[in-house]
Tab-separated table of C-alpha atoms in Angstrom:
chain	number	residue	atom	x	y	z
A	1	MET	CA	0.000	0.000	0.000
A	2	ALA	CA	3.040	2.265	0.039
A	3	ALA	CA	2.250	3.169	-3.526
A	4	LEU	CA	-1.097	4.719	-2.603
A	5	ARG	CA	-1.323	8.221	-4.027
A	6	VAL	CA	-1.830	11.124	-1.706
A	7	LEU	CA	-4.695	13.318	-2.930
A	8	PRO	CA	-4.486	17.121	-2.608
A	9	ALA	CA	-6.679	18.859	-0.018
A	10	LEU	CA	-9.180	20.102	-2.555
A	11	ALA	CA	-12.015	21.106	-0.255
A	12	ALA	CA	-9.995	22.735	2.537
A	13	ALA	CA	-10.192	26.260	1.129
A	14	LEU	CA	-13.951	26.036	0.703
A	15	PHE	CA	-14.396	24.836	4.281
A	16	LEU	CA	-12.044	27.366	5.881
A	17	ALA	CA	-13.457	30.288	3.935
A	18	ALA	CA	-16.895	29.597	5.347
A	19	ALA	CA	-15.932	28.442	8.869
A	20	GLY	CA	-16.700	30.956	11.568
A	21	GLN	CA	-19.184	32.937	9.498
A	22	THR	CA	-22.368	33.230	11.536
A	23	SER	CA	-24.298	34.143	8.406
A	24	LYS	CA	-24.008	30.547	7.150
A	25	TYR	CA	-26.869	29.632	9.441
A	26	SER	CA	-28.955	32.634	8.429
A	27	ARG	CA	-32.729	32.533	8.085
A	28	GLU	CA	-32.417	33.313	4.384
A	29	ALA	CA	-30.313	30.185	3.830
A	30	ASN	CA	-32.829	28.091	5.764
A	31	GLU	CA	-35.695	29.316	3.617
A	32	ALA	CA	-33.999	29.367	0.213
A	33	GLY	CA	-31.670	26.387	0.265
A	34	GLU	CA	-31.845	22.624	0.532
A	35	PHE	CA	-29.512	22.665	3.550
A	36	ARG	CA	-29.061	24.821	6.655
A	37	VAL	CA	-25.363	25.352	5.939
A	38	VAL	CA	-24.520	27.764	3.125
A	39	ARG	CA	-21.458	25.934	1.802
A	40	LEU	CA	-23.428	22.674	1.565
A	41	ASN	CA	-26.021	24.480	-0.553
A	42	GLN	CA	-23.152	25.684	-2.742
A	43	VAL	CA	-21.935	22.088	-3.168
A	44	TRP	CA	-25.493	20.921	-3.936
A	45	GLU	CA	-26.041	23.648	-6.541
A	46	LYS	CA	-22.694	22.872	-8.154
A	47	ALA	CA	-23.612	19.175	-8.372
A	48	GLN	CA	-26.856	20.030	-10.158
A	49	ARG	CA	-24.922	22.104	-12.682
A	50	LEU	CA	-22.715	19.064	-13.354
A	51	HIS	CA	-25.820	17.110	-14.478
A	52	LEU	CA	-25.117	14.107	-12.266
A	53	SER	CA	-27.438	11.146	-12.720
A	54	ALA	CA	-30.582	10.813	-10.597
A	55	VAL	CA	-28.970	8.111	-8.463
A	56	LYS	CA	-25.746	10.089	-7.952
A	57	LEU	CA	-27.717	13.174	-6.909
A	58	ALA	CA	-29.761	11.168	-4.411
A	59	GLU	CA	-26.553	9.662	-3.002
A	60	LEU	CA	-24.915	13.080	-2.758
A	61	HIS	CA	-27.995	14.454	-0.987
A	62	SER	CA	-27.694	11.696	1.646
A	63	ASP	CA	-23.979	12.405	2.123
A	64	LEU	CA	-24.615	16.133	2.518
A	65	LYS	CA	-27.422	15.494	5.033
A	66	ILE	CA	-24.970	13.523	7.177
A	67	GLN	CA	-22.393	16.305	6.773
A	68	GLU	CA	-25.022	18.897	7.725
A	69	LYS	CA	-25.943	17.013	10.904
A	70	ASP	CA	-22.274	16.735	11.894
A	71	GLU	CA	-21.558	20.403	11.155
A	72	LEU	CA	-24.550	21.620	13.179
A	73	SER	CA	-23.409	19.427	16.090
A	74	TRP	CA	-19.890	20.866	15.746
A	75	LYS	CA	-21.293	24.426	15.813
A	76	LYS	CA	-22.837	23.727	19.238
A	77	LEU	CA	-19.592	22.180	20.515
A	78	LYS	CA	-17.576	25.152	19.289
A	79	ALA	CA	-19.957	27.586	20.993
A	80	GLU	CA	-19.377	25.685	24.253
A	81	GLY	CA	-15.591	25.745	23.753
A	82	LEU	CA	-15.378	21.958	23.357
A	83	ASP	CA	-13.280	21.831	20.169
A	84	GLU	CA	-10.289	23.891	21.267
A	85	ASP	CA	-7.779	21.694	19.435
A	86	GLY	CA	-9.801	21.906	16.212
A	87	GLU	CA	-9.785	18.124	15.729
A	88	LYS	CA	-13.525	17.859	15.023
A	89	GLU	CA	-13.370	20.778	12.602
A	90	ALA	CA	-10.471	19.103	10.789
A	91	LYS	CA	-12.471	15.893	10.508
A	92	LEU	CA	-15.435	17.778	9.034
A	93	ARG	CA	-13.114	19.417	6.510
A	94	ARG	CA	-11.734	15.991	5.603
A	95	ASN	CA	-15.231	14.536	5.205
A	96	LEU	CA	-16.295	17.369	2.909
A	97	HIS	CA	-13.160	16.805	0.827
A	98	VAL	CA	-14.070	13.115	0.478
A	99	ILE	CA	-17.604	13.997	-0.638
A	100	MET	CA	-16.461	16.532	-3.216
A	101	THR	CA	-13.848	14.180	-4.625
A	102	LYS	CA	-16.309	11.283	-4.722
A	103	TYR	CA	-18.746	13.235	-6.919
A	104	GLY	CA	-16.194	14.925	-9.185
A	105	MET	CA	-16.445	18.427	-7.670
A	106	ASN	CA	-12.720	18.885	-7.179
A	107	GLU	CA	-12.176	21.360	-10.013
A	108	LYS	CA	-10.751	18.605	-12.220
A	109	LYS	CA	-12.312	17.364	-15.421
A	110	ASP	CA	-13.445	14.051	-14.015
A	111	SER	CA	-15.750	13.003	-16.818
A	112	GLN	CA	-16.396	9.502	-15.563
A	113	LEU	CA	-18.253	10.937	-12.563
A	114	VAL	CA	-20.698	12.919	-14.682
A	115	ASP	CA	-24.007	11.207	-15.440
A	116	THR	CA	-22.854	7.694	-14.612
A	117	ASN	CA	-23.755	5.112	-12.019
A	118	TYR	CA	-23.079	1.425	-11.471
A	119	ILE	CA	-26.691	0.466	-12.179
A	120	LYS	CA	-26.879	1.918	-15.667
A	121	ASP	CA	-23.417	1.981	-17.167
A	122	GLY	CA	-20.803	2.115	-14.409
A	123	THR	CA	-19.272	-1.207	-15.369
A	124	GLU	CA	-18.398	0.196	-18.780
A	125	SER	CA	-17.569	3.882	-18.312
A	126	ASP	CA	-16.228	4.191	-14.768
A	127	THR	CA	-12.634	3.567	-13.741
A	128	LEU	CA	-10.978	2.143	-10.646
A	129	ASP	CA	-7.820	4.309	-10.693
A	130	ASP	CA	-5.630	1.374	-9.649
A	131	PRO	CA	-3.925	-0.999	-12.134
A	132	ARG	CA	-4.229	-3.959	-9.738
A	133	LEU	CA	-7.972	-3.442	-9.343
A	134	GLU	CA	-8.443	-2.932	-13.103
A	135	LYS	CA	-6.596	-6.197	-13.760
A	136	LEU	CA	-8.701	-8.143	-11.240
A	137	TRP	CA	-11.945	-6.668	-12.600
A	138	SER	CA	-10.987	-7.474	-16.186
A	139	LYS	CA	-10.172	-11.060	-15.190
A	140	ALA	CA	-13.461	-11.460	-13.321
A	141	LYS	CA	-15.522	-10.042	-16.239
A	142	THR	CA	-14.046	-12.485	-18.743
A	143	SER	CA	-13.863	-15.543	-16.453
A	144	GLY	CA	-17.414	-16.748	-17.057
A	145	LYS	CA	-17.762	-17.488	-13.319
A	146	PHE	CA	-20.247	-14.696	-12.640
A	147	SER	CA	-23.846	-14.075	-13.636
A	148	ASP	CA	-24.865	-10.520	-14.601
A	149	GLU	CA	-26.273	-10.017	-11.105
A	150	GLU	CA	-23.065	-11.272	-9.501
A	151	LEU	CA	-20.973	-8.999	-11.721
A	152	ASP	CA	-23.089	-6.048	-10.607
A	153	LYS	CA	-22.507	-7.036	-6.976
A	154	LEU	CA	-18.762	-7.511	-7.565
A	155	TRP	CA	-18.529	-4.107	-9.244
A	156	ARG	CA	-20.026	-2.545	-6.115
A	157	GLU	CA	-17.283	-4.249	-4.088
A	158	PHE	CA	-14.587	-2.824	-6.371
A	159	LYS	CA	-16.101	0.671	-6.168
A	160	HIS	CA	-16.352	0.413	-2.389
A	161	HIS	CA	-12.673	-0.555	-2.248
A	162	LYS	CA	-11.761	2.440	-4.420
A	163	GLU	CA	-13.583	4.753	-1.990
A	164	LYS	CA	-11.713	3.246	0.962
A	165	ILE	CA	-8.394	3.999	-0.769
A	166	ARG	CA	-9.537	7.565	-1.437
A	167	GLU	CA	-10.443	8.108	2.209
A	168	TYR	CA	-7.126	6.619	3.323
A	169	ASN	CA	-5.183	8.952	1.019
A	170	ILE	CA	-7.009	12.023	2.307
A	171	LEU	CA	-6.384	11.054	5.938
A	172	LEU	CA	-2.736	10.270	5.133
A	173	GLU	CA	-2.273	13.709	3.625
A	174	THR	CA	-3.909	15.361	6.653
A	175	VAL	CA	-1.596	13.495	9.028
A	176	SER	CA	1.463	14.418	6.937
A	177	ARG	CA	0.541	18.124	7.039
A	178	THR	CA	-0.095	17.998	10.796
A	179	GLU	CA	3.261	16.281	11.374
A	180	ASP	CA	5.095	18.914	9.321
A	181	ILE	CA	3.542	21.707	11.391
A	182	HIS	CA	4.301	19.859	14.626
A	183	LYS	CA	7.974	19.357	13.702
A	184	ASN	CA	8.413	23.103	13.180
A	185	VAL	CA	7.294	23.953	16.721
A	186	ILE	CA	10.342	24.974	18.779
A	187	ASN	CA	9.015	25.237	22.333
A	188	PRO	CA	7.011	22.248	23.628
A	189	SER	CA	3.861	23.106	25.581
A	190	GLU	CA	0.692	21.576	26.936
A	191	GLU	CA	-1.008	22.425	23.648
A	192	ASN	CA	1.632	20.463	21.756
A	193	LEU	CA	1.059	17.455	24.000
A	194	VAL	CA	-2.619	17.595	23.008
A	195	LYS	CA	-1.598	17.718	19.348
A	196	GLU	CA	0.644	14.687	19.864
A	197	GLU	CA	-2.366	12.804	21.196
A	198	ILE	CA	-4.385	13.881	18.131
A	199	LEU	CA	-1.593	12.628	15.868
A	200	HIS	CA	-1.537	9.336	17.759
A	201	ASN	CA	-5.292	8.932	17.209
A	202	LYS	CA	-4.922	9.729	13.505
A	203	HIS	CA	-2.140	7.169	13.128
A	204	ARG	CA	-4.392	4.607	14.770
A	205	GLU	CA	-7.189	5.526	12.343
A	206	LEU	CA	-4.724	5.174	9.451
A	207	LYS	CA	-3.732	1.742	10.725
A	208	GLU	CA	-7.382	0.629	10.892
A	209	LYS	CA	-8.114	1.925	7.390
A	210	LEU	CA	-4.992	0.272	5.943
A	211	ARG	CA	-5.902	-3.037	7.570
A	212	SER	CA	-9.390	-2.772	6.064
A	213	ILE	CA	-7.902	-1.988	2.618
A	214	ASN	CA	-5.557	-4.980	2.782
A	215	GLN	CA	-8.351	-7.314	3.906
A	216	GLY	CA	-10.615	-5.937	1.198
A	217	PHE	CA	-8.045	-6.421	-1.546
A	218	GLU	CA	-7.419	-10.017	-0.495
A	219	ARG	CA	-11.153	-10.662	-0.601
A	220	LEU	CA	-11.452	-9.117	-4.089
A	221	ARG	CA	-8.499	-11.183	-5.300
A	222	LYS	CA	-10.043	-14.389	-3.939
A	223	VAL	CA	-13.552	-13.709	-5.280
A	224	SER	CA	-12.249	-12.609	-8.694
A	225	HIS	CA	-10.347	-15.880	-9.097
A	226	GLN	CA	-12.775	-18.323	-7.468
A	227	GLY	CA	-16.217	-16.741	-7.799
A	228	TYR	CA	-18.682	-16.141	-4.984
A	229	ASP	CA	-18.983	-18.557	-2.084
A	230	THR	CA	-22.658	-19.547	-1.894
A	231	THR	CA	-22.316	-20.192	1.853
A	232	SER	CA	-21.051	-16.655	2.567
A	233	GLU	CA	-22.878	-15.020	5.477
A	234	PHE	CA	-23.117	-11.535	3.945
A	235	GLU	CA	-23.115	-10.168	0.400
A	236	GLU	CA	-22.983	-6.372	0.697
A	237	PRO	CA	-19.363	-5.029	0.668
A	238	ARG	CA	-19.878	-2.580	3.513
A	239	VAL	CA	-21.439	-5.288	5.681
A	240	ILE	CA	-18.630	-7.743	4.891
A	241	ASP	CA	-16.099	-5.077	5.941
A	242	LEU	CA	-17.941	-4.382	9.180
A	243	TRP	CA	-18.228	-8.086	10.030
A	244	ASP	CA	-14.521	-8.730	9.368
A	245	MET	CA	-13.570	-5.808	11.617
A	246	ALA	CA	-16.086	-6.787	14.298
A	247	LYS	CA	-14.483	-10.229	14.571
A	248	SER	CA	-11.155	-8.507	15.290
A	249	ALA	CA	-12.632	-6.134	17.888
A	250	ASN	CA	-12.878	-6.624	21.627
A	251	PHE	CA	-16.458	-7.996	21.637
A	252	THR	CA	-17.747	-10.806	23.826
A	253	GLU	CA	-19.399	-13.777	22.122
A	254	LYS	CA	-22.819	-12.445	23.070
A	255	GLU	CA	-22.003	-8.951	21.761
A	256	LEU	CA	-20.647	-10.396	18.506
A	257	GLU	CA	-23.791	-12.469	17.981
A	258	SER	CA	-25.941	-9.397	18.629
A	259	PHE	CA	-23.803	-7.423	16.156
A	260	ARG	CA	-24.234	-10.167	13.545
A	261	GLU	CA	-28.023	-9.888	13.831
A	262	GLU	CA	-27.850	-6.117	13.522
A	263	LEU	CA	-25.709	-6.474	10.391
A	264	LYS	CA	-28.376	-8.714	8.837
A	265	HIS	CA	-30.952	-5.971	9.374
A	266	PHE	CA	-28.499	-3.413	8.020
A	267	GLU	CA	-27.900	-5.491	4.890
A	268	ALA	CA	-31.664	-5.737	4.316
A	269	LYS	CA	-31.861	-1.945	4.593
A	270	ILE	CA	-29.075	-1.577	2.008
A	271	GLU	CA	-30.833	-3.991	-0.375
A	272	LYS	CA	-34.028	-1.950	-0.060
A	273	HIS	CA	-32.015	1.188	-0.863
A	274	HIS	CA	-30.509	-0.499	-3.939
A	275	HIS	CA	-34.029	-1.437	-5.077
A	276	TYR	CA	-35.194	2.179	-4.904
A	277	GLN	CA	-32.038	3.370	-6.651
A	278	LYS	CA	-32.816	1.072	-9.563
A	279	GLN	CA	-36.461	2.181	-9.665
A	280	LEU	CA	-35.357	5.823	-9.597
A	281	GLU	CA	-33.023	5.307	-12.544
A	282	ILE	CA	-35.759	3.544	-14.541
A	283	SER	CA	-38.211	6.341	-13.674
A	284	HIS	CA	-35.661	8.944	-14.771
A	285	GLN	CA	-35.257	7.246	-18.156
A	286	LYS	CA	-39.043	7.015	-18.612
A	287	LEU	CA	-39.464	10.671	-17.700
A	288	LYS	CA	-36.921	11.733	-20.333
A	289	HIS	CA	-38.767	9.616	-22.908
A	290	VAL	CA	-42.217	11.010	-22.019
A	291	GLU	CA	-40.941	14.606	-22.144
A	292	GLY	CA	-40.463	14.139	-25.875
A	293	THR	CA	-44.016	12.891	-26.536
A	294	GLY	CA	-45.910	16.051	-25.557
A	295	ASP	CA	-48.480	14.076	-23.512
A	296	LYS	CA	-48.990	16.394	-20.493
A	297	ASP	CA	-51.101	13.983	-18.402
A	298	HIS	CA	-48.611	11.172	-18.902
A	299	LEU	CA	-45.758	13.576	-18.155
A	300	ASN	CA	-47.343	14.775	-14.887
A	301	ARG	CA	-47.936	11.209	-13.717
A	302	ASN	CA	-44.306	10.322	-14.427
A	303	LYS	CA	-43.088	13.487	-12.683
A	304	GLU	CA	-45.078	12.587	-9.563
A	305	LYS	CA	-43.707	9.050	-9.519
A	306	TYR	CA	-40.163	10.301	-10.093
A	307	ALA	CA	-40.458	12.848	-7.258
A	308	MET	CA	-41.772	10.149	-4.897
A	309	LEU	CA	-38.947	7.752	-5.776
A	310	GLN	CA	-36.388	10.534	-5.482
A	311	GLU	CA	-37.519	11.449	-1.944
A	312	LYS	CA	-37.696	7.799	-0.868
A	313	THR	CA	-34.197	7.122	-2.234
A	314	LYS	CA	-32.811	10.190	-0.433
A	315	GLU	CA	-34.496	9.157	2.824
A	316	LEU	CA	-33.241	5.567	2.648
A	317	GLY	CA	-29.776	6.723	1.623
A	318	TYR	CA	-29.561	8.958	4.686
A	319	LYS	CA	-30.736	6.144	6.990
A	320	VAL	CA	-28.224	3.682	5.514
A	321	LYS	CA	-25.314	6.097	5.855
A	322	LYS	CA	-26.289	7.148	9.380
A	323	HIS	CA	-26.575	3.474	10.406
A	324	LEU	CA	-23.187	2.747	8.792
A	325	GLN	CA	-21.645	5.664	10.691
A	326	ASP	CA	-23.016	4.339	14.002
A	327	LEU	CA	-21.873	0.756	13.372
A	328	SER	CA	-18.393	1.884	12.286
A	329	SER	CA	-18.060	4.008	15.413
A	330	ARG	CA	-18.920	1.058	17.660
A	331	ILE	CA	-16.382	-1.191	15.950
A	332	SER	CA	-13.720	1.517	16.091
A	333	GLN	CA	-14.208	1.758	19.850
A	334	GLY	CA	-13.820	-2.031	20.137
A	335	LEU	CA	-10.627	-1.997	18.065
A	336	GLN	CA	-9.184	0.864	20.120
A	337	HIS	CA	-9.920	-1.073	23.306
A	338	ASN	CA	-7.804	-3.929	21.903
A	339	GLU	CA	-4.774	-1.628	21.812
A	340	LEU	CA	-5.111	-0.472	25.431
């Protein structure tokens, strides 16, 4: 993993320019925008100008809702003086960077992120940005060991792995910058001791992410060569990751069994979300077709159905990502306890 590329901090300027401005929570923004935070409305408006697909927009909306919740919580903490070291603010900045990079809003011409998704044409037009992953995917596609449905599922695993690498690179770059600043401090102080603790926590987070990447790559290599194991307990990539990490955490047998049951419910929730994503994409295609016919009644019916599916997909997407955040946090605490 030493060859992982470090991505530039593309969203930092946007975050810092807006941080500390009380007007970002103004009444006008609440009334006029989709979100209560001005910069998130700016990201949302930019995404709409990029003409992202219906599914991508719904996914972005869910990500921004999570970001909004976290930023509003941080605002309260900051007002109470509970983020003096700026660690939570830095994490928010990092998360926003990940979101913007994920959806091609990093000021680069990232054409594969515009109007594509894995349901419609991702397996043909999207890229994995890693020669090893591209080689494994190519081998799997031509092996004849996978049905179309299994290939779709495998592609989601590859895309999930790509996102994990992205997140690792962003965190790695943040740690490197923090270390450079820390090395230039001449006089040690209590504040610097706090920063050392922050660095320690970030290194631990890096270690967890790298372990997850290595485990994930080994799984992709095995599945690509051998096909899917029909006796596998879980199918969804995020759930498989969580289960692998949970087994390494400091859980009792009873806690692990309870976690397994919760992961089954979580996987069912993800499958339901996938179903609505597919229905939304189909509805979007139908709507574009009907717009060309001039049939107003038919068009209005399709618009209503599309709007309903869009809202349901957004709602489910938010619930899935919030649940994932909670589960990941619990596992992280268990893994940290192992190191004590």
